[in-house]
Amino acid sequence: MPVRRSLLAAALGAAALLGATAAPAAAAPGEYITVDPTGRIAADGTVTLSGTYRCTGATGPAFIGSSVSQGTVRQQGIGGSSARCDGVEHRWQNSGKPYGQTLRPGAARVQATVVELRPSGIVPLPVFHAQTDRDITLVQG
């Protein structure tokens, strides 16, 4: 399982890096991702974000990436999970601890993305199926 998490983290990191240099393509009709209005902070600092998504037509592995920012805390990646791009609405939930930062209960900004790593020669290319930014409230618990 640690190898799978490492590969997922590397894939999401590469997609985020490539995505930072190019604007995400518009989602195909009917594709979307939402973020629930409330996120949770556990006693140990782990943040849990969730929402729904719908995507279609992936030919490579697809993932849900999420990040959160708050006040002076810049965007921090919060976990990653696999996505099924089968045209059906699914729930997603990502959890993780911000690296070297502490988030507190209160207002925060979340970005969530559905990204596919589409086979293209030796290096798979990121294809963005949906992305959203949303203001949420982080609560303890």
Coordinates of N, CA, C and O in Angstrom, one line a residue:
M1 N 0.8 -1.2 0.0 CA 0.0 0.0 0.0 C 0.8 1.3 0.0 O 0.5 2.2 -0.7
P2 N 2.0 1.3 0.7 CA 2.8 2.5 0.7 C 3.3 2.9 -0.7 O 3.4 4.0 -1.1
V3 N 3.6 1.9 -1.6 CA 4.0 2.1 -2.9 C 2.9 2.8 -3.7 O 3.1 3.8 -4.4
R4 N 1.7 2.3 -3.5 CA 0.5 2.9 -4.2 C 0.3 4.3 -3.8 O 0.1 5.2 -4.7
R5 N 0.4 4.6 -2.6 CA 0.3 6.0 -2.1 C 1.4 6.9 -2.7 O 1.2 8.0 -3.0
S6 N 2.6 6.4 -2.7 CA 3.7 7.1 -3.3 C 3.5 7.4 -4.7 O 3.8 8.5 -5.2
L7 N 3.0 6.5 -5.5 CA 2.7 6.7 -6.9 C 1.6 7.7 -7.1 O 1.7 8.6 -7.9
L8 N 0.6 7.6 -6.2 CA -0.5 8.6 -6.3 C 0.0 10.0 -6.0 O -0.3 10.9 -6.7
A9 N 0.8 10.1 -5.0 CA 1.3 11.4 -4.6 C 2.2 12.0 -5.7 O 2.1 13.1 -6.1
A10 N 3.0 11.1 -6.3 CA 3.9 11.6 -7.4 C 3.1 12.0 -8.6 O 3.3 13.0 -9.2
A11 N 2.0 11.2 -8.9 CA 1.2 11.5 -10.1 C 0.5 12.9 -9.8 O 0.4 13.7 -10.7
L12 N -0.1 13.0 -8.7 CA -0.8 14.3 -8.4 C 0.1 15.5 -8.3 O -0.2 16.5 -8.8
G13 N 1.3 15.2 -7.8 CA 2.3 16.3 -7.8 C 2.8 16.7 -9.2 O 2.8 17.9 -9.5
A14 N 3.0 15.7 -10.0 CA 3.4 16.0 -11.4 C 2.3 16.8 -12.1 O 2.5 17.7 -12.8
A15 N 1.0 16.3 -11.9 CA -0.1 16.9 -12.6 C -0.3 18.4 -12.1 O -0.5 19.3 -12.9
A16 N -0.1 18.6 -10.8 CA -0.2 19.9 -10.2 C 0.9 20.8 -10.8 O 0.7 22.0 -11.2
L17 N 2.1 20.3 -10.9 CA 3.2 21.1 -11.4 C 3.0 21.5 -12.9 O 3.1 22.6 -13.3
L18 N 2.5 20.5 -13.7 CA 2.3 20.8 -15.1 C 1.0 21.7 -15.2 O 1.0 22.5 -16.1
G19 N 0.1 21.5 -14.3 CA -1.1 22.3 -14.4 C -0.8 23.8 -14.0 O -1.5 24.7 -14.5
A20 N 0.2 24.0 -13.2 CA 0.5 25.4 -12.8 C 1.1 26.1 -14.0 O 1.0 27.4 -14.0
T21 N 1.6 25.4 -15.0 CA 2.2 26.1 -16.1 C 1.2 26.3 -17.3 O 1.5 27.0 -18.2
A22 N 0.1 25.6 -17.3 CA -0.9 25.7 -18.3 C -2.3 25.8 -17.7 O -2.6 25.1 -16.7
A23 N -3.1 26.6 -18.3 CA -4.5 26.7 -17.8 C -5.2 25.4 -18.1 O -5.1 24.8 -19.1
P24 N -6.0 25.0 -17.1 CA -6.8 23.8 -17.2 C -7.8 24.0 -18.4 O -8.4 25.0 -18.5
A25 N -8.0 22.9 -19.1 CA -9.0 22.9 -20.2 C -10.4 22.9 -19.5 O -10.6 22.5 -18.4
A26 N -11.3 23.5 -20.3 CA -12.7 23.5 -19.8 C -13.3 22.1 -19.7 O -12.9 21.2 -20.5
A27 N -14.1 21.9 -18.6 CA -14.7 20.5 -18.4 C -15.6 20.2 -19.6 O -16.3 21.1 -20.1
A28 N -15.7 19.0 -20.0 CA -16.6 18.5 -21.0 C -18.0 18.7 -20.4 O -18.2 18.8 -19.2
P29 N -19.0 18.8 -21.2 CA -20.4 19.0 -20.7 C -20.8 17.9 -19.7 O -20.5 16.7 -20.0
G30 N -21.3 18.3 -18.6 CA -21.7 17.3 -17.6 C -20.6 16.9 -16.6 O -20.9 16.2 -15.7
E31 N -19.4 17.4 -16.8 CA -18.3 17.1 -15.9 C -18.2 18.2 -14.9 O -18.3 19.4 -15.2
Y32 N -18.0 17.8 -13.6 CA -17.9 18.9 -12.6 C -17.3 18.2 -11.3 O -17.2 17.0 -11.2
I33 N -16.9 19.1 -10.4 CA -16.5 18.7 -9.1 C -17.0 19.8 -8.1 O -17.0 21.0 -8.4
T34 N -17.5 19.3 -7.0 CA -18.0 20.3 -5.9 C -17.2 20.0 -4.7 O -16.6 19.0 -4.5
V35 N -17.2 21.0 -3.8 CA -16.6 20.9 -2.5 C -17.7 21.2 -1.4 O -18.4 22.2 -1.6
D36 N -17.8 20.4 -0.4 CA -18.7 20.6 0.6 C -18.4 21.9 1.4 O -17.2 22.2 1.5
P37 N -19.4 22.6 1.9 CA -19.1 23.9 2.6 C -18.4 23.8 3.9 O -17.9 24.8 4.4
T38 N -18.2 22.6 4.4 CA -17.5 22.4 5.7 C -16.4 21.4 5.6 O -16.7 20.3 5.1
G39 N -15.2 21.7 6.1 CA -14.1 20.7 6.2 C -13.8 20.5 7.6 O -14.2 21.3 8.5
R40 N -13.1 19.4 7.9 CA -12.9 19.1 9.3 C -11.4 19.1 9.6 O -10.6 18.7 8.8
I41 N -11.0 19.5 10.9 CA -9.7 19.5 11.4 C -9.7 18.6 12.6 O -10.4 18.8 13.6
A42 N -8.9 17.5 12.5 CA -8.8 16.5 13.6 C -7.9 17.1 14.7 O -7.1 18.0 14.4
A43 N -7.9 16.5 15.9 CA -7.0 16.9 17.0 C -5.5 16.9 16.6 O -4.8 17.7 17.1
D44 N -5.1 16.0 15.7 CA -3.7 15.9 15.3 C -3.4 16.8 14.1 O -2.3 16.8 13.6
G45 N -4.3 17.6 13.7 CA -4.1 18.6 12.6 C -4.5 18.0 11.2 O -4.3 18.8 10.2
T46 N -4.9 16.8 11.1 CA -5.3 16.2 9.8 C -6.6 17.0 9.3 O -7.6 17.1 10.1
V47 N -6.6 17.4 8.1 CA -7.7 18.1 7.5 C -8.4 17.1 6.5 O -7.8 16.4 5.8
T48 N -9.7 17.1 6.6 CA -10.6 16.3 5.7 C -11.5 17.2 4.9 O -12.2 18.0 5.5
L49 N -11.4 17.0 3.6 CA -12.2 17.8 2.6 C -13.0 16.7 1.8 O -12.6 15.6 1.7
S50 N -14.2 17.2 1.4 CA -15.1 16.2 0.6 C -16.0 17.0 -0.3 O -16.0 18.2 -0.3
G51 N -16.7 16.2 -1.2 CA -17.6 16.8 -2.1 C -18.1 15.7 -3.1 O -18.0 14.5 -2.8
T52 N -18.5 16.2 -4.3 CA -18.9 15.2 -5.3 C -18.2 15.5 -6.6 O -17.7 16.6 -6.8
Y53 N -18.3 14.6 -7.5 CA -17.7 14.8 -8.9 C -18.4 13.9 -9.9 O -19.0 12.9 -9.5
R54 N -18.3 14.3 -11.1 CA -18.7 13.5 -12.3 C -17.8 13.8 -13.4 O -17.5 14.9 -13.7
C55 N -17.3 12.7 -14.0 CA -16.4 12.9 -15.2 C -16.6 11.7 -16.1 O -17.2 10.7 -15.7
T56 N -16.2 11.9 -17.4 CA -16.4 10.8 -18.4 C -15.2 10.7 -19.3 O -14.4 11.6 -19.4
G57 N -15.1 9.6 -19.9 CA -14.2 9.4 -21.0 C -12.7 9.3 -20.7 O -11.9 9.5 -21.5
A58 N -12.3 9.0 -19.4 CA -10.9 8.8 -19.1 C -10.4 7.5 -19.7 O -11.0 6.5 -19.7
T59 N -9.2 7.7 -20.3 CA -8.5 6.5 -20.9 C -7.3 6.1 -20.0 O -6.7 5.0 -20.3
G60 N -7.0 6.9 -19.1 CA -5.9 6.7 -18.2 C -6.4 6.8 -16.7 O -7.6 7.1 -16.5
P61 N -5.5 6.5 -15.7 CA -6.0 6.7 -14.4 C -6.4 8.1 -14.0 O -5.7 9.1 -14.5
A62 N -7.4 8.3 -13.3 CA -7.9 9.6 -12.9 C -7.9 9.8 -11.4 O -8.1 8.8 -10.7
F63 N -7.7 11.0 -10.9 CA -7.5 11.3 -9.5 C -8.3 12.5 -9.1 O -8.5 13.4 -9.9
I64 N -8.6 12.6 -7.8 CA -9.1 13.9 -7.2 C -8.0 14.5 -6.4 O -7.5 13.8 -5.5
G65 N -7.6 15.7 -6.7 CA -6.6 16.4 -5.9 C -7.3 17.5 -5.2 O -8.2 18.1 -5.8
S66 N -6.8 17.9 -4.0 CA -7.4 19.0 -3.3 C -6.4 19.7 -2.5 O -5.4 19.1 -2.1
S67 N -6.6 21.0 -2.4 CA -5.7 21.8 -1.6 C -6.5 22.9 -0.8 O -7.6 23.2 -1.2
V68 N -5.9 23.4 0.2 CA -6.5 24.4 1.1 C -5.6 25.5 1.4 O -4.4 25.2 1.6
S69 N -6.1 26.7 1.5 CA -5.3 27.8 2.0 C -6.1 28.6 3.0 O -7.3 28.5 3.0
Q70 N -5.4 29.3 3.9 CA -6.1 30.0 5.0 C -5.2 31.1 5.5 O -4.1 30.8 5.9
G71 N -5.7 32.4 5.4 CA -4.8 33.5 5.9 C -3.5 33.5 5.2 O -3.4 33.5 4.0
T72 N -2.4 33.4 6.0 CA -1.1 33.4 5.5 C -0.6 32.1 5.1 O 0.5 31.9 4.6
V73 N -1.4 31.0 5.3 CA -1.0 29.7 5.0 C -1.3 29.5 3.5 O -2.5 29.6 3.0
R74 N -0.3 29.3 2.7 CA -0.4 29.1 1.2 C -1.0 27.8 1.0 O -1.1 26.9 1.9
Q75 N -1.4 27.6 -0.3 CA -2.1 26.3 -0.6 C -1.3 25.1 -0.2 O -0.1 25.0 -0.4
Q76 N -2.0 24.2 0.5 CA -1.4 23.0 1.0 C -2.2 21.8 0.4 O -3.4 21.8 0.6
G77 N -1.5 20.9 -0.2 CA -2.2 19.7 -0.7 C -2.8 18.9 0.4 O -2.1 18.7 1.5
I78 N -4.0 18.5 0.2 CA -4.7 17.6 1.2 C -5.1 16.3 0.5 O -6.1 16.2 -0.2
G79 N -4.2 15.3 0.7 CA -4.5 14.0 0.2 C -4.7 13.9 -1.3 O -4.5 14.9 -2.0
G80 N -5.2 12.8 -1.7 CA -5.6 12.5 -3.1 C -6.3 11.2 -3.1 O -6.1 10.4 -2.3
S81 N -7.2 11.0 -4.1 CA -7.9 9.8 -4.2 C -8.2 9.4 -5.6 O -8.1 10.3 -6.5
S82 N -8.5 8.2 -5.9 CA -8.8 7.7 -7.3 C -10.2 8.2 -7.7 O -11.1 8.4 -6.8
A83 N -10.4 8.4 -9.0 CA -11.7 8.9 -9.5 C -12.1 7.8 -10.5 O -11.3 7.2 -11.2
R84 N -13.4 7.7 -10.6 CA -14.0 6.8 -11.7 C -14.7 7.7 -12.6 O -15.7 8.4 -12.3
C85 N -14.3 7.8 -13.9 CA -14.9 8.7 -14.9 C -15.9 7.9 -15.7 O -15.7 7.6 -16.9
D86 N -17.0 7.5 -15.1 CA -18.0 6.6 -15.7 C -19.3 7.3 -16.0 O -20.3 6.7 -16.3
G87 N -19.3 8.7 -15.8 CA -20.5 9.5 -16.1 C -21.5 9.5 -15.0 O -22.5 10.1 -15.1
V88 N -21.2 8.9 -13.8 CA -22.0 8.8 -12.7 C -21.5 9.8 -11.6 O -20.3 9.9 -11.5
E89 N -22.4 10.4 -10.8 CA -21.9 11.2 -9.7 C -21.4 10.4 -8.6 O -22.0 9.4 -8.2
H90 N -20.2 10.7 -8.1 CA -19.6 10.0 -7.0 C -19.2 11.0 -5.9 O -19.0 12.2 -6.1
R91 N -19.1 10.5 -4.6 CA -18.5 11.3 -3.5 C -17.0 11.1 -3.5 O -16.5 10.1 -3.9
W92 N -16.3 12.2 -3.1 CA -14.9 12.1 -2.9 C -14.6 12.6 -1.5 O -15.3 13.4 -0.9
Q93 N -13.5 12.1 -0.9 CA -13.0 12.6 0.4 C -11.5 12.4 0.4 O -11.0 11.4 0.1
N94 N -10.8 13.5 0.7 CA -9.4 13.5 0.9 C -9.0 14.0 2.3 O -9.6 14.9 2.8
S95 N -8.0 13.3 2.8 CA -7.5 13.7 4.2 C -6.0 13.8 4.1 O -5.3 13.1 3.4
G96 N -5.4 14.8 4.9 CA -4.0 14.9 5.0 C -3.6 16.0 5.9 O -4.4 16.8 6.3
K97 N -2.4 16.0 6.3 CA -1.8 17.0 7.2 C -1.0 18.0 6.4 O -0.2 17.6 5.6
P98 N -1.3 19.3 6.5 CA -0.5 20.3 5.9 C 0.9 20.2 6.3 O 1.2 20.1 7.5
Y99 N 1.8 20.3 5.3 CA 3.2 20.2 5.6 C 3.8 21.5 6.2 O 3.8 22.5 5.6
G100 N 4.2 21.4 7.5 CA 4.9 22.5 8.1 C 3.9 23.7 8.4 O 4.4 24.8 8.7
Q101 N 2.7 23.5 8.3 CA 1.7 24.6 8.6 C 0.6 24.1 9.5 O 0.3 22.9 9.6
T102 N -0.1 25.0 10.2 CA -1.2 24.7 11.0 C -2.4 25.4 10.6 O -2.4 26.6 10.5
L103 N -3.5 24.7 10.3 CA -4.7 25.3 9.9 C -5.6 25.4 11.2 O -5.5 24.5 12.1
R104 N -6.4 26.4 11.3 CA -7.3 26.6 12.4 C -8.8 26.6 12.0 O -9.1 26.9 10.8
P105 N -9.7 26.3 12.9 CA -11.1 26.5 12.5 C -11.4 27.9 12.0 O -10.8 28.9 12.5
G106 N -12.2 28.0 11.0 CA -12.6 29.3 10.4 C -12.6 29.2 8.9 O -12.6 28.1 8.3
A107 N -12.6 30.4 8.3 CA -12.7 30.5 6.9 C -11.5 30.0 6.2 O -10.4 30.1 6.7
A108 N -11.7 29.3 5.0 CA -10.5 28.8 4.2 C -11.0 28.7 2.8 O -12.2 28.8 2.5
R109 N -10.0 28.5 1.9 CA -10.3 28.4 0.5 C -9.8 27.1 0.0 O -8.6 26.7 0.3
V110 N -10.6 26.3 -0.7 CA -10.3 25.0 -1.2 C -10.3 25.0 -2.7 O -11.2 25.6 -3.4
Q111 N -9.3 24.3 -3.3 CA -9.3 24.0 -4.7 C -9.4 22.5 -4.9 O -8.6 21.8 -4.2
A112 N -10.3 22.0 -5.7 CA -10.4 20.6 -6.0 C -10.4 20.4 -7.5 O -10.9 21.2 -8.3
T113 N -9.7 19.3 -7.9 CA -9.5 19.1 -9.4 C -9.7 17.6 -9.6 O -9.2 16.7 -8.9
V114 N -10.3 17.3 -10.8 CA -10.3 15.9 -11.3 C -9.3 15.9 -12.5 O -9.5 16.7 -13.4
V115 N -8.3 15.1 -12.3 CA -7.2 15.1 -13.4 C -7.0 13.6 -13.8 O -7.0 12.7 -12.9
E116 N -6.8 13.5 -15.1 CA -6.5 12.1 -15.6 C -5.1 12.1 -16.1 O -4.6 13.2 -16.6
L117 N -4.4 11.0 -15.9 CA -3.0 10.9 -16.5 C -3.2 10.1 -17.8 O -3.2 8.8 -17.7
R118 N -3.3 10.7 -18.9 CA -3.6 10.1 -20.2 C -2.3 9.6 -20.8 O -1.3 10.3 -21.0
P119 N -2.3 8.3 -21.2 CA -1.1 7.8 -21.9 C -0.7 8.6 -23.1 O -1.6 8.9 -23.9
S120 N 0.6 8.9 -23.2 CA 1.0 9.7 -24.4 C 2.5 9.4 -24.5 O 3.3 10.2 -24.0
G121 N 2.8 8.4 -25.2 CA 4.3 8.0 -25.3 C 4.8 7.5 -24.0 O 4.2 6.7 -23.3
I122 N 6.0 8.0 -23.7 CA 6.7 7.5 -22.4 C 6.1 8.2 -21.2 O 5.9 7.6 -20.2
V123 N 5.7 9.5 -21.3 CA 5.3 10.2 -20.1 C 3.8 10.5 -20.3 O 3.3 11.1 -21.2
P124 N 2.9 10.1 -19.3 CA 1.5 10.4 -19.4 C 1.3 11.9 -19.2 O 2.0 12.5 -18.4
L125 N 0.3 12.4 -19.9 CA 0.0 13.9 -19.8 C -1.2 14.1 -19.0 O -2.2 13.4 -19.1
P126 N -1.2 15.2 -18.1 CA -2.4 15.4 -17.3 C -3.5 16.0 -18.2 O -3.3 16.9 -19.0
V127 N -4.7 15.5 -18.0 CA -5.9 16.1 -18.7 C -6.9 16.4 -17.6 O -7.3 15.6 -16.8
F128 N -7.2 17.7 -17.5 CA -8.1 18.2 -16.5 C -9.6 18.0 -16.9 O -10.0 18.5 -17.9
H129 N -10.3 17.3 -16.1 CA -11.7 17.0 -16.4 C -12.6 18.1 -15.7 O -13.7 18.4 -16.2
A130 N -12.2 18.5 -14.5 CA -13.1 19.5 -13.8 C -12.2 20.1 -12.7 O -11.3 19.5 -12.1
Q131 N -12.5 21.4 -12.4 CA -11.8 22.1 -11.3 C -12.8 23.1 -10.7 O -13.6 23.7 -11.4
T132 N -12.6 23.3 -9.4 CA -13.4 24.3 -8.7 C -12.6 25.0 -7.6 O -11.7 24.3 -7.0
D133 N -13.0 26.2 -7.2 CA -12.4 26.9 -6.1 C -13.6 27.2 -5.2 O -14.7 27.7 -5.8
R134 N -13.5 27.1 -3.9 CA -14.7 27.4 -3.0 C -14.2 27.9 -1.7 O -13.3 27.3 -1.1
D135 N -14.9 28.9 -1.1 CA -14.7 29.3 0.2 C -15.5 28.3 1.1 O -16.6 28.0 0.8
I136 N -14.8 27.8 2.2 CA -15.5 26.9 3.1 C -15.2 27.3 4.5 O -14.4 28.3 4.7
T137 N -15.7 26.6 5.4 CA -15.5 26.8 6.9 C -14.8 25.5 7.4 O -15.4 24.4 7.2
L138 N -13.7 25.6 8.0 CA -13.0 24.5 8.7 C -13.5 24.4 10.1 O -13.6 25.5 10.8
V139 N -13.9 23.3 10.6 CA -14.4 23.1 12.0 C -13.6 22.0 12.7 O -13.0 21.1 12.0
Q140 N -13.4 22.2 14.0 CA -12.7 21.2 14.8 C -13.6 19.9 14.9 O -14.8 20.0 15.1
G141 N -13.0 18.8 14.8 CA -13.7 17.6 15.0 C -13.5 16.5 14.1 O -13.3 16.2 13.1

